[in-house]
Amino acid sequence: MAEPIPVELTKTQDGWQLQRGGEPFFIRGAGGTGSLEALKAAGGNSIRTWDAEKVRGDDDVGVLLDEAHALGLTVTVGIWLGHERHGFDYDDPVQVQQQFDRAKEIVLRYKDHPALLLWGVGNEMEGFDEADNPKIWEAVNDIGEMIKRIDPNHPTMTVTAFVHGERIEYIHNRSPGIDIHGVNAYGGAVAVPDFMQRGGASKPWVFTEYGPVGPWEMPKTDWGAPIEQTSADKADFYRRAHAEGIEAAPGQALGAYAFLWGDKMEATETWFGVFLEDGSPTAAYDALTEIWTGALPDNQAPRVDALSVDGSAELEPGAVLKVNTEMSDPENDQLTVRWVLRADTGDIFTGGDYRPPMPDIDDAVIEGTTDGATVRMPDDPGAYRLFAYAYDEQGKAGTANVPVRVIGEPKVQFPLPVYGDSFARMPWAPSGWMGNVDKLTVDDAWPENPHTGDASLRLRYEGVYNWVGVAWQHPANNWGDQAGGINVDGAKELEFWARGEYGGERISFGVGLLESDKAYPDSSITKVDNIALTPEWTRYTVPLRNKDLSSLKTGFFIALTGRQSSVTVYLDDIRFIN
């Protein structure tokens, strides 16, 4: 039988302190599920998850807890709470109770694991505005108090998107079930101590996400593309954020979790990851090693200076672009260089929702060296981004990129994808969760038996009856309060392939969802109701002839009807065709 290692939150004359097994514990951590061996080697002592289920592939957090314990690391276990922007309704007592019951099951399952450090009750469930919905905070506090009743050995923490609006008031003054305020902060991390003091904070806090300046905080080009920091500049900002946000608040700040221990497509392929997709550590790894141990690693990542464009960054189709930079290595290793042109996503702020990586544009780079590159721009108008990667002989990497644009109105290229692992662009995000979303799991890269390519989309609904749905939105989380929308005039239909786990699963689907009562409705709405799936891949269509397709905020939606047992549906190759 596993025995927990008690974690206490104590207050002395010097302020707040975590104690684990009777010893002071300051969090030197990261969020994500990258290599725990690398975390340990860098001097880290803790990892954070956002939920307890599907933490790493199909593995629940128990696998991660075991691995962390074997390495002497701890885990803040997240308990995901529903987001209103995903369709969760905190005014619905049934949804709220189901969420509470799920949280209790998680706590009972893992409360005695010796690697457990804290419970993370939700992540940005309050949204990004004023956070003044009392129903959300009632649900958070109820879960926090439940945890305290059944697990006296681990403090509770809830995590918010920065500290503006009513967040400090609700967490510090109206939520006795919550011990610690977890704060996700990027460019604003340096201002958190001042915000906390002026807001009357009475509880300790932790950076639950911090890292480079976010794309929503950076300067933008004339066409709205954010300017990304180089990997070296990001490393410097990690240092500054930790010094001015954590070290400047002794007795209040209990430590920090860097974002992201791994790699992720969010805004760009390189914006937030401490590592690249191929596993190469960047300068952020070096900075975190220095923060956690007081010393830089023996081998440091290469540096790529900001890319500068000769002339205008807005070019005619097929024009030649010249870009300059300087690359260097602290140990004077010989560098291997890679230059890549990709279409830009246009998604600045997705709230962490899944976005597919953008593929390389073949044969665009004419020449690339450590001094710069010559690139032939595509014929298709639109926004692009040129990436530079430098690798040293020890496997570390430096990156920089610059947004560029091909002049002209972007043309609709059919087939235009909504989802499919072989497609170049997917302009709509699967951000619109509806119905009984607490019982929905979405796997965006299910590897077993796809229709084409390497993966399909798997939706599993474990609610008893009721219904659940997902809408693909532009921009992400657009419920009709944002302009957005994609012009797909010329499309004759939307096609997709679907199958059920066993057959007989009932779905409804369509294009367009936002009606005329919204400030920014879909230009057309077409729905197909109550289709029974088979266990074999079958093609389905939404007819679109003679429809106004000039502004589709909802590129596709699907709803699953629940039944006595779970419902599992697979989707693939969702696209507009003409």
PDB file of C-alpha atoms in Angstrom, residues 73-283:
ATOM      1  CA  LEU A  73      10.496  14.188  -8.489  1.00  0.00           C
ATOM      2  CA  THR A  74       7.051  15.441  -7.478  1.00  0.00           C
ATOM      3  CA  VAL A  75       3.861  16.072  -9.451  1.00  0.00           C
ATOM      4  CA  THR A  76       1.172  18.706  -9.209  1.00  0.00           C
ATOM      5  CA  VAL A  77      -1.813  16.738 -10.467  1.00  0.00           C
ATOM      6  CA  GLY A  78      -4.299  18.794 -12.424  1.00  0.00           C
ATOM      7  CA  ILE A  79      -8.046  18.226 -12.275  1.00  0.00           C
ATOM      8  CA  TRP A  80      -9.510  19.675 -15.465  1.00  0.00           C
ATOM      9  CA  LEU A  81     -12.611  21.800 -14.968  1.00  0.00           C
ATOM     10  CA  GLY A  82     -14.961  22.757 -17.788  1.00  0.00           C
ATOM     11  CA  HIS A  83     -14.592  26.038 -19.671  1.00  0.00           C
ATOM     12  CA  GLU A  84     -17.587  28.123 -20.631  1.00  0.00           C
ATOM     13  CA  ARG A  85     -15.891  28.876 -23.948  1.00  0.00           C
ATOM     14  CA  HIS A  86     -15.983  25.115 -24.604  1.00  0.00           C
ATOM     15  CA  GLY A  87     -19.679  25.019 -23.784  1.00  0.00           C
ATOM     16  CA  PHE A  88     -19.602  23.997 -20.110  1.00  0.00           C
ATOM     17  CA  ASP A  89     -22.577  25.476 -18.246  1.00  0.00           C
ATOM     18  CA  TYR A  90     -21.920  26.300 -14.588  1.00  0.00           C
ATOM     19  CA  ASP A  91     -25.636  27.076 -14.186  1.00  0.00           C
ATOM     20  CA  ASP A  92     -26.430  23.443 -14.967  1.00  0.00           C
ATOM     21  CA  PRO A  93     -26.406  21.511 -11.656  1.00  0.00           C
ATOM     22  CA  VAL A  94     -26.142  18.171 -13.462  1.00  0.00           C
ATOM     23  CA  GLN A  95     -22.918  19.145 -15.271  1.00  0.00           C
ATOM     24  CA  VAL A  96     -21.468  20.689 -12.124  1.00  0.00           C
ATOM     25  CA  GLN A  97     -22.251  17.572 -10.058  1.00  0.00           C
ATOM     26  CA  GLN A  98     -20.758  15.257 -12.663  1.00  0.00           C
ATOM     27  CA  GLN A  99     -17.597  17.383 -12.661  1.00  0.00           C
ATOM     28  CA  PHE A 100     -17.477  17.259  -8.852  1.00  0.00           C
ATOM     29  CA  ASP A 101     -17.887  13.471  -8.875  1.00  0.00           C
ATOM     30  CA  ARG A 102     -15.116  13.070 -11.438  1.00  0.00           C
ATOM     31  CA  ALA A 103     -12.787  15.237  -9.321  1.00  0.00           C
ATOM     32  CA  LYS A 104     -13.536  13.124  -6.270  1.00  0.00           C
ATOM     33  CA  GLU A 105     -12.735   9.924  -8.157  1.00  0.00           C
ATOM     34  CA  ILE A 106      -9.362  11.362  -9.198  1.00  0.00           C
ATOM     35  CA  VAL A 107      -8.498  12.425  -5.654  1.00  0.00           C
ATOM     36  CA  LEU A 108      -9.445   9.052  -4.177  1.00  0.00           C
ATOM     37  CA  ARG A 109      -7.393   7.271  -6.839  1.00  0.00           C
ATOM     38  CA  TYR A 110      -4.119   9.190  -6.368  1.00  0.00           C
ATOM     39  CA  LYS A 111      -4.184  10.873  -2.947  1.00  0.00           C
ATOM     40  CA  ASP A 112      -1.770   8.409  -1.344  1.00  0.00           C
ATOM     41  CA  HIS A 113       0.870   8.422  -4.060  1.00  0.00           C
ATOM     42  CA  PRO A 114       4.234   9.520  -2.596  1.00  0.00           C
ATOM     43  CA  ALA A 115       5.076  11.685  -5.633  1.00  0.00           C
ATOM     44  CA  LEU A 116       1.937  13.838  -5.282  1.00  0.00           C
ATOM     45  CA  LEU A 117       2.727  17.437  -4.299  1.00  0.00           C
ATOM     46  CA  LEU A 118      -0.390  19.563  -4.897  1.00  0.00           C
ATOM     47  CA  TRP A 119      -3.851  19.339  -6.398  1.00  0.00           C
ATOM     48  CA  GLY A 120      -4.393  21.745  -9.305  1.00  0.00           C
ATOM     49  CA  VAL A 121      -8.143  22.438  -9.316  1.00  0.00           C
ATOM     50  CA  GLY A 122      -8.865  23.669 -12.833  1.00  0.00           C
ATOM     51  CA  ASN A 123      -6.886  25.723 -15.308  1.00  0.00           C
ATOM     52  CA  GLU A 124      -8.193  29.048 -16.611  1.00  0.00           C
ATOM     53  CA  MET A 125     -11.767  27.785 -16.188  1.00  0.00           C
ATOM     54  CA  GLU A 126     -12.746  31.393 -15.408  1.00  0.00           C
ATOM     55  CA  GLY A 127     -11.933  32.532 -18.951  1.00  0.00           C
ATOM     56  CA  PHE A 128      -9.859  35.516 -19.969  1.00  0.00           C
ATOM     57  CA  ASP A 129     -12.075  38.468 -19.044  1.00  0.00           C
ATOM     58  CA  GLU A 130     -13.143  39.722 -15.620  1.00  0.00           C
ATOM     59  CA  ALA A 131     -13.664  36.250 -14.059  1.00  0.00           C
ATOM     60  CA  ASP A 132     -16.720  37.442 -12.162  1.00  0.00           C
ATOM     61  CA  ASN A 133     -19.068  34.464 -12.557  1.00  0.00           C
ATOM     62  CA  PRO A 134     -19.694  33.375  -8.945  1.00  0.00           C
ATOM     63  CA  LYS A 135     -20.979  29.972 -10.083  1.00  0.00           C
ATOM     64  CA  ILE A 136     -17.509  29.060 -11.357  1.00  0.00           C
ATOM     65  CA  TRP A 137     -15.877  29.975  -8.075  1.00  0.00           C
ATOM     66  CA  GLU A 138     -18.525  28.107  -6.081  1.00  0.00           C
ATOM     67  CA  ALA A 139     -17.724  24.964  -8.078  1.00  0.00           C
ATOM     68  CA  VAL A 140     -13.974  25.478  -7.601  1.00  0.00           C
ATOM     69  CA  ASN A 141     -14.335  25.998  -3.859  1.00  0.00           C
ATOM     70  CA  ASP A 142     -16.672  23.012  -3.451  1.00  0.00           C
ATOM     71  CA  ILE A 143     -14.060  20.758  -5.053  1.00  0.00           C
ATOM     72  CA  GLY A 144     -11.314  22.309  -2.928  1.00  0.00           C
ATOM     73  CA  GLU A 145     -13.257  21.680   0.288  1.00  0.00           C
ATOM     74  CA  MET A 146     -14.030  18.126  -0.782  1.00  0.00           C
ATOM     75  CA  ILE A 147     -10.306  17.491  -1.321  1.00  0.00           C
ATOM     76  CA  LYS A 148      -9.496  18.841   2.111  1.00  0.00           C
ATOM     77  CA  ARG A 149     -11.996  16.457   3.722  1.00  0.00           C
ATOM     78  CA  ILE A 150     -10.617  13.308   2.097  1.00  0.00           C
ATOM     79  CA  ASP A 151      -6.926  14.231   1.640  1.00  0.00           C
ATOM     80  CA  PRO A 152      -5.359  16.193   4.513  1.00  0.00           C
ATOM     81  CA  ASN A 153      -1.858  15.557   3.155  1.00  0.00           C
ATOM     82  CA  HIS A 154      -1.836  17.794   0.069  1.00  0.00           C
ATOM     83  CA  PRO A 155      -2.729  21.488  -0.355  1.00  0.00           C
ATOM     84  CA  THR A 156      -5.164  22.687  -3.007  1.00  0.00           C
ATOM     85  CA  MET A 157      -4.405  25.185  -5.742  1.00  0.00           C
ATOM     86  CA  THR A 158      -6.518  26.696  -8.503  1.00  0.00           C
ATOM     87  CA  VAL A 159      -4.994  28.170 -11.649  1.00  0.00           C
ATOM     88  CA  THR A 160      -6.066  31.386 -13.375  1.00  0.00           C
ATOM     89  CA  ALA A 161      -5.214  33.283 -16.536  1.00  0.00           C
ATOM     90  CA  PHE A 162      -3.138  36.068 -14.958  1.00  0.00           C
ATOM     91  CA  VAL A 163      -4.492  38.018 -11.930  1.00  0.00           C
ATOM     92  CA  HIS A 164      -6.686  40.786 -13.350  1.00  0.00           C
ATOM     93  CA  GLY A 165     -10.411  41.257 -12.829  1.00  0.00           C
ATOM     94  CA  GLU A 166     -11.991  39.482  -9.862  1.00  0.00           C
ATOM     95  CA  ARG A 167      -9.500  36.624  -9.579  1.00  0.00           C
ATOM     96  CA  ILE A 168      -7.708  37.796  -6.447  1.00  0.00           C
ATOM     97  CA  GLU A 169     -10.974  38.696  -4.722  1.00  0.00           C
ATOM     98  CA  TYR A 170     -12.589  35.316  -5.333  1.00  0.00           C
ATOM     99  CA  ILE A 171      -9.581  33.095  -4.633  1.00  0.00           C
ATOM    100  CA  HIS A 172      -8.102  34.927  -1.655  1.00  0.00           C
ATOM    101  CA  ASN A 173     -11.278  36.136   0.054  1.00  0.00           C
ATOM    102  CA  ARG A 174     -14.124  33.852  -1.025  1.00  0.00           C
ATOM    103  CA  SER A 175     -12.600  30.402  -1.533  1.00  0.00           C
ATOM    104  CA  PRO A 176     -11.608  28.820   1.790  1.00  0.00           C
ATOM    105  CA  GLY A 177     -11.238  25.463   0.039  1.00  0.00           C
ATOM    106  CA  ILE A 178      -8.279  26.771  -1.980  1.00  0.00           C
ATOM    107  CA  ASP A 179      -4.866  27.172  -0.349  1.00  0.00           C
ATOM    108  CA  ILE A 180      -2.685  28.473  -3.192  1.00  0.00           C
ATOM    109  CA  HIS A 181      -3.239  30.730  -6.197  1.00  0.00           C
ATOM    110  CA  GLY A 182      -1.681  29.329  -9.371  1.00  0.00           C
ATOM    111  CA  VAL A 183      -0.976  32.035 -11.946  1.00  0.00           C
ATOM    112  CA  ASN A 184      -0.368  31.617 -15.681  1.00  0.00           C
ATOM    113  CA  ALA A 185       1.644  34.659 -16.753  1.00  0.00           C
ATOM    114  CA  TYR A 186       3.987  35.366 -19.646  1.00  0.00           C
ATOM    115  CA  GLY A 187       4.997  38.912 -20.582  1.00  0.00           C
ATOM    116  CA  GLY A 188       3.101  40.126 -17.531  1.00  0.00           C
ATOM    117  CA  ALA A 189       4.912  37.794 -15.121  1.00  0.00           C
ATOM    118  CA  VAL A 190       7.191  40.596 -13.940  1.00  0.00           C
ATOM    119  CA  ALA A 191       4.149  42.565 -12.724  1.00  0.00           C
ATOM    120  CA  VAL A 192       2.487  39.783 -10.712  1.00  0.00           C
ATOM    121  CA  PRO A 193       3.996  40.672  -7.291  1.00  0.00           C
ATOM    122  CA  ASP A 194       2.721  44.235  -7.640  1.00  0.00           C
ATOM    123  CA  PHE A 195      -0.721  43.067  -8.789  1.00  0.00           C
ATOM    124  CA  MET A 196      -0.926  40.689  -5.833  1.00  0.00           C
ATOM    125  CA  GLN A 197       0.040  43.355  -3.330  1.00  0.00           C
ATOM    126  CA  ARG A 198      -2.325  45.982  -4.715  1.00  0.00           C
ATOM    127  CA  GLY A 199      -5.103  43.394  -5.001  1.00  0.00           C
ATOM    128  CA  GLY A 200      -4.898  42.471  -1.312  1.00  0.00           C
ATOM    129  CA  ALA A 201      -3.677  38.891  -1.816  1.00  0.00           C
ATOM    130  CA  SER A 202      -3.653  36.933   1.413  1.00  0.00           C
ATOM    131  CA  LYS A 203      -2.584  33.521   0.105  1.00  0.00           C
ATOM    132  CA  PRO A 204       0.706  32.327  -1.425  1.00  0.00           C
ATOM    133  CA  TRP A 205       1.020  31.813  -5.157  1.00  0.00           C
ATOM    134  CA  VAL A 206       2.897  29.813  -7.756  1.00  0.00           C
ATOM    135  CA  PHE A 207       3.684  30.513 -11.391  1.00  0.00           C
ATOM    136  CA  THR A 208       1.881  27.551 -12.932  1.00  0.00           C
ATOM    137  CA  GLU A 209       2.886  28.690 -16.424  1.00  0.00           C
ATOM    138  CA  TYR A 210       5.602  31.193 -17.285  1.00  0.00           C
ATOM    139  CA  GLY A 211       7.978  31.558 -20.192  1.00  0.00           C
ATOM    140  CA  PRO A 212       8.462  33.730 -23.268  1.00  0.00           C
ATOM    141  CA  VAL A 213       6.347  36.772 -24.020  1.00  0.00           C
ATOM    142  CA  GLY A 214       3.059  35.544 -25.490  1.00  0.00           C
ATOM    143  CA  PRO A 215       1.986  36.171 -29.085  1.00  0.00           C
ATOM    144  CA  TRP A 216      -0.897  38.322 -27.813  1.00  0.00           C
ATOM    145  CA  GLU A 217       1.666  40.563 -26.046  1.00  0.00           C
ATOM    146  CA  MET A 218       4.246  41.041 -28.812  1.00  0.00           C
ATOM    147  CA  PRO A 219       4.369  43.747 -31.524  1.00  0.00           C
ATOM    148  CA  LYS A 220       2.709  42.776 -34.802  1.00  0.00           C
ATOM    149  CA  THR A 221       3.259  43.356 -38.482  1.00  0.00           C
ATOM    150  CA  ASP A 222       0.920  45.526 -40.533  1.00  0.00           C
ATOM    151  CA  TRP A 223      -1.064  42.367 -41.377  1.00  0.00           C
ATOM    152  CA  GLY A 224      -1.347  41.287 -37.739  1.00  0.00           C
ATOM    153  CA  ALA A 225       1.360  38.615 -37.475  1.00  0.00           C
ATOM    154  CA  PRO A 226       3.092  38.646 -34.044  1.00  0.00           C
ATOM    155  CA  ILE A 227       6.880  39.019 -33.926  1.00  0.00           C
ATOM    156  CA  GLU A 228       8.356  36.004 -32.111  1.00  0.00           C
ATOM    157  CA  GLN A 229      11.366  36.329 -29.819  1.00  0.00           C
ATOM    158  CA  THR A 230      14.479  34.399 -30.772  1.00  0.00           C
ATOM    159  CA  SER A 231      15.259  31.359 -28.629  1.00  0.00           C
ATOM    160  CA  ALA A 232      18.061  33.328 -26.951  1.00  0.00           C
ATOM    161  CA  ASP A 233      15.713  36.226 -26.138  1.00  0.00           C
ATOM    162  CA  LYS A 234      13.180  33.787 -24.707  1.00  0.00           C
ATOM    163  CA  ALA A 235      15.848  32.342 -22.421  1.00  0.00           C
ATOM    164  CA  ASP A 236      16.659  35.829 -21.168  1.00  0.00           C
ATOM    165  CA  PHE A 237      12.982  36.451 -20.461  1.00  0.00           C
ATOM    166  CA  TYR A 238      12.722  33.225 -18.459  1.00  0.00           C
ATOM    167  CA  ARG A 239      15.498  34.603 -16.269  1.00  0.00           C
ATOM    168  CA  ARG A 240      13.862  38.006 -15.935  1.00  0.00           C
ATOM    169  CA  ALA A 241      10.400  36.580 -15.204  1.00  0.00           C
ATOM    170  CA  HIS A 242      11.788  34.336 -12.484  1.00  0.00           C
ATOM    171  CA  ALA A 243      13.902  37.106 -10.929  1.00  0.00           C
ATOM    172  CA  GLU A 244      11.219  39.806 -10.949  1.00  0.00           C
ATOM    173  CA  GLY A 245       8.187  37.560 -10.532  1.00  0.00           C
ATOM    174  CA  ILE A 246       9.338  34.833  -8.120  1.00  0.00           C
ATOM    175  CA  GLU A 247      12.581  35.844  -6.413  1.00  0.00           C
ATOM    176  CA  ALA A 248      11.177  39.348  -5.830  1.00  0.00           C
ATOM    177  CA  ALA A 249       8.356  37.911  -3.705  1.00  0.00           C
ATOM    178  CA  PRO A 250       9.968  35.824  -0.925  1.00  0.00           C
ATOM    179  CA  GLY A 251       7.450  34.416   1.504  1.00  0.00           C
ATOM    180  CA  GLN A 252       4.680  34.819  -1.072  1.00  0.00           C
ATOM    181  CA  ALA A 253       5.865  32.918  -4.151  1.00  0.00           C
ATOM    182  CA  LEU A 254       6.322  29.184  -3.575  1.00  0.00           C
ATOM    183  CA  GLY A 255       8.087  28.519  -6.878  1.00  0.00           C
ATOM    184  CA  ALA A 256       7.222  28.135 -10.535  1.00  0.00           C
ATOM    185  CA  TYR A 257       6.402  25.770 -13.397  1.00  0.00           C
ATOM    186  CA  ALA A 258       7.978  26.763 -16.712  1.00  0.00           C
ATOM    187  CA  PHE A 259       5.947  26.345 -19.897  1.00  0.00           C
ATOM    188  CA  LEU A 260       6.377  24.089 -21.822  1.00  0.00           C
ATOM    189  CA  TRP A 261       8.476  21.031 -20.949  1.00  0.00           C
ATOM    190  CA  GLY A 262       8.259  19.517 -24.406  1.00  0.00           C
ATOM    191  CA  ASP A 263       7.138  21.000 -27.727  1.00  0.00           C
ATOM    192  CA  LYS A 264       3.796  22.277 -28.954  1.00  0.00           C
ATOM    193  CA  MET A 265       2.246  23.961 -31.950  1.00  0.00           C
ATOM    194  CA  GLU A 266       0.786  27.131 -30.426  1.00  0.00           C
ATOM    195  CA  ALA A 267       0.932  30.310 -32.547  1.00  0.00           C
ATOM    196  CA  THR A 268       4.031  28.780 -34.190  1.00  0.00           C
ATOM    197  CA  GLU A 269       5.917  25.494 -33.952  1.00  0.00           C
ATOM    198  CA  THR A 270       8.644  27.105 -31.816  1.00  0.00           C
ATOM    199  CA  TRP A 271       6.936  29.691 -29.613  1.00  0.00           C
ATOM    200  CA  PHE A 272       6.594  27.951 -26.247  1.00  0.00           C
ATOM    201  CA  GLY A 273       8.513  24.668 -26.255  1.00  0.00           C
ATOM    202  CA  VAL A 274      11.685  24.304 -24.205  1.00  0.00           C
ATOM    203  CA  PHE A 275      12.502  21.596 -26.759  1.00  0.00           C
ATOM    204  CA  LEU A 276      11.948  21.362 -30.506  1.00  0.00           C
ATOM    205  CA  GLU A 277       9.759  18.694 -32.067  1.00  0.00           C
ATOM    206  CA  ASP A 278      12.838  16.544 -32.697  1.00  0.00           C
ATOM    207  CA  GLY A 279      13.750  16.717 -28.993  1.00  0.00           C
ATOM    208  CA  SER A 280      16.581  19.257 -29.294  1.00  0.00           C
ATOM    209  CA  PRO A 281      16.926  21.444 -26.167  1.00  0.00           C
ATOM    210  CA  THR A 282      16.948  25.202 -26.750  1.00  0.00           C
ATOM    211  CA  ALA A 283      18.426  28.077 -24.760  1.00  0.00           C
TER     212      ALA A 283
END
